[in-house]
PDB file of C-alpha atoms in Angstrom:
ATOM      1  CA  ARG A   1      33.092 -29.137 105.857  1.00 39.00           C
ATOM      2  CA  SER A   2      36.624 -27.787 105.860  1.00 44.00           C
ATOM      3  CA  PRO A   3      37.988 -26.357 102.576  1.00 45.00           C
ATOM      4  CA  SER A   4      41.313 -28.058 103.202  1.00 49.00           C
ATOM      5  CA  ARG A   5      42.560 -31.522 103.937  1.00 49.00           C
ATOM      6  CA  GLY A   6      45.961 -32.128 105.402  1.00 48.00           C
ATOM      7  CA  LEU A   7      48.363 -34.179 103.318  1.00 52.00           C
ATOM      8  CA  GLY A   8      51.146 -34.276 105.851  1.00 55.00           C
ATOM      9  CA  ASP A   9      52.415 -30.708 105.721  1.00 60.00           C
ATOM     10  CA  VAL A  10      50.740 -30.043 102.361  1.00 62.00           C
ATOM     11  CA  TYR A  11      47.236 -28.571 102.289  1.00 67.00           C
ATOM     12  CA  LYS A  12      44.633 -28.729  99.529  1.00 76.00           C
ATOM     13  CA  ARG A  13      42.679 -25.471  99.137  1.00 75.00           C
ATOM     14  CA  GLN A  14      39.669 -24.624  97.009  1.00 80.00           C
ATOM     15  CA  VAL A  15      40.731 -21.009  96.499  1.00 87.00           C
ATOM     16  CA  LEU A  16      38.272 -20.169  93.712  1.00 88.00           C
ATOM     17  CA  GLY A  17      35.330 -22.109  95.151  1.00 87.00           C
ATOM     18  CA  VAL A  18      35.485 -24.698  92.362  1.00 86.00           C
ATOM     19  CA  LYS A  19      36.222 -28.379  92.932  1.00 87.00           C
ATOM     20  CA  MET A  20      39.624 -29.379  91.600  1.00 89.00           C
ATOM     21  CA  THR A  21      39.659 -32.279  89.164  1.00 87.00           C
ATOM     22  CA  ILE A  22      42.416 -33.969  87.255  1.00 87.00           C
ATOM     23  CA  SER A  23      41.778 -33.205  83.602  1.00 82.00           C
ATOM     24  CA  GLU A  24      41.760 -35.883  80.949  1.00 80.00           C
ATOM     25  CA  LEU A  25      45.109 -36.241  79.199  1.00 80.00           C
ATOM     26  CA  GLY A  26      45.199 -34.055  76.115  1.00 80.00           C
ATOM     27  CA  SER A  27      41.992 -32.163  76.941  1.00 80.00           C
ATOM     28  CA  GLY A  28      43.894 -28.889  77.309  1.00 79.00           C
ATOM     29  CA  ASP A  29      41.593 -27.742  80.121  1.00 84.00           C
ATOM     30  CA  THR A  30      43.837 -27.739  83.166  1.00 89.00           C
ATOM     31  CA  ASN A  31      42.470 -24.631  84.937  1.00 90.00           C
ATOM     32  CA  TYR A  32      40.993 -26.636  87.797  1.00 90.00           C
ATOM     33  CA  SER A  33      43.619 -29.362  87.966  1.00 91.00           C
ATOM     34  CA  PRO A  34      45.601 -29.509  91.238  1.00 91.00           C
ATOM     35  CA  SER A  35      48.881 -27.609  91.278  1.00 92.00           C
ATOM     36  CA  PHE A  36      51.627 -27.378  93.893  1.00 92.00           C
ATOM     37  CA  ASP A  37      52.360 -23.827  95.051  1.00 91.00           C
ATOM     38  CA  ARG A  38      54.939 -22.359  97.384  1.00 89.00           C
ATOM     39  CA  ILE A  39      53.447 -20.156 100.101  1.00 87.00           C
ATOM     40  CA  TYR A  40      56.684 -18.134 100.293  1.00 86.00           C
ATOM     41  CA  PRO A  41      58.362 -18.500  96.874  1.00 84.00           C
ATOM     42  CA  LYS A  42      61.884 -17.764  98.149  1.00 88.00           C
ATOM     43  CA  LYS A  43      61.687 -20.722 100.571  1.00 91.00           C
ATOM     44  CA  GLY A  44      61.180 -23.235  97.763  1.00 91.00           C
ATOM     45  CA  TYR A  45      59.266 -26.506  97.847  1.00 92.00           C
ATOM     46  CA  VAL A  46      60.029 -27.458 101.442  1.00 91.00           C
ATOM     47  CA  LYS A  47      58.016 -28.966 104.288  1.00 88.00           C
ATOM     48  CA  GLY A  48      55.450 -26.478 105.596  1.00 89.00           C
ATOM     49  CA  ASN A  49      55.712 -24.181 102.558  1.00 90.00           C
ATOM     50  CA  ILE A  50      53.548 -26.068 100.058  1.00 91.00           C
ATOM     51  CA  VAL A  51      49.845 -25.803  99.281  1.00 91.00           C
ATOM     52  CA  ILE A  52      47.811 -27.521  96.554  1.00 92.00           C
ATOM     53  CA  VAL A  53      45.588 -25.079  94.669  1.00 92.00           C
ATOM     54  CA  SER A  54      44.000 -25.096  91.237  1.00 92.00           C
ATOM     55  CA  ASN A  55      46.282 -24.417  88.307  1.00 92.00           C
ATOM     56  CA  LYS A  56      44.250 -21.259  87.595  1.00 92.00           C
ATOM     57  CA  ALA A  57      44.707 -19.908  91.145  1.00 92.00           C
ATOM     58  CA  ASN A  58      48.424 -20.677  90.916  1.00 92.00           C
ATOM     59  CA  LYS A  59      48.707 -18.827  87.579  1.00 91.00           C
ATOM     60  CA  ILE A  60      46.887 -15.794  89.010  1.00 90.00           C
ATOM     61  CA  LYS A  61      49.364 -15.655  91.892  1.00 86.00           C
ATOM     62  CA  THR A  62      52.462 -16.344  89.761  1.00 85.00           C
ATOM     63  CA  ASP A  63      54.653 -13.297  90.521  1.00 81.00           C
ATOM     64  CA  ALA A  64      52.233 -11.069  92.397  1.00 86.00           C
ATOM     65  CA  THR A  65      52.212 -10.249  96.082  1.00 86.00           C
ATOM     66  CA  VAL A  66      48.972 -10.452  98.055  1.00 89.00           C
ATOM     67  CA  ASP A  67      48.811  -6.647  97.997  1.00 95.00           C
ATOM     68  CA  GLU A  68      49.221  -6.552  94.201  1.00 94.00           C
ATOM     69  CA  ILE A  69      46.502  -9.170  93.704  1.00 93.00           C
ATOM     70  CA  ARG A  70      44.197  -7.161  95.979  1.00 95.00           C
ATOM     71  CA  LYS A  71      44.887  -3.943  94.021  1.00 96.00           C
ATOM     72  CA  VAL A  72      44.076  -5.651  90.707  1.00 94.00           C
ATOM     73  CA  ALA A  73      40.842  -7.078  92.155  1.00 94.00           C
ATOM     74  CA  ASP A  74      39.864  -3.677  93.595  1.00 95.00           C
ATOM     75  CA  PHE A  75      40.599  -1.993  90.245  1.00 95.00           C
ATOM     76  CA  TYR A  76      38.382  -4.374  88.257  1.00 94.00           C
ATOM     77  CA  GLU A  77      35.639  -4.362  90.872  1.00 94.00           C
ATOM     78  CA  LYS A  78      35.487  -0.543  90.680  1.00 94.00           C
ATOM     79  CA  LEU A  79      35.733  -0.573  86.890  1.00 94.00           C
ATOM     80  CA  LEU A  80      32.789  -2.977  86.567  1.00 92.00           C
ATOM     81  CA  LYS A  81      30.740  -1.124  89.174  1.00 91.00           C
ATOM     82  CA  ASP A  82      31.182   2.187  87.301  1.00 86.00           C
ATOM     83  CA  LYS A  83      29.849   0.770  84.001  1.00 75.00           C
TER      84      LYS A  83
END
């Protein structure tokens, strides 16, 4: 089964391996609610530049580049391995 479904030019991705669900209003738990994200932030919310990911995945990516996210992951992976 494919991890994405086309919604026109918008794709739904299960980045963190957790099914996205729309949280109950007022529950406060929106980590796995769907969230629109721009693939290339400078391009804006335009056709071909939008993906739906979980709110948590979107927050992790907020201002970081792919390289910066990778460096943070590598740092914590090494830190946890050394303990």
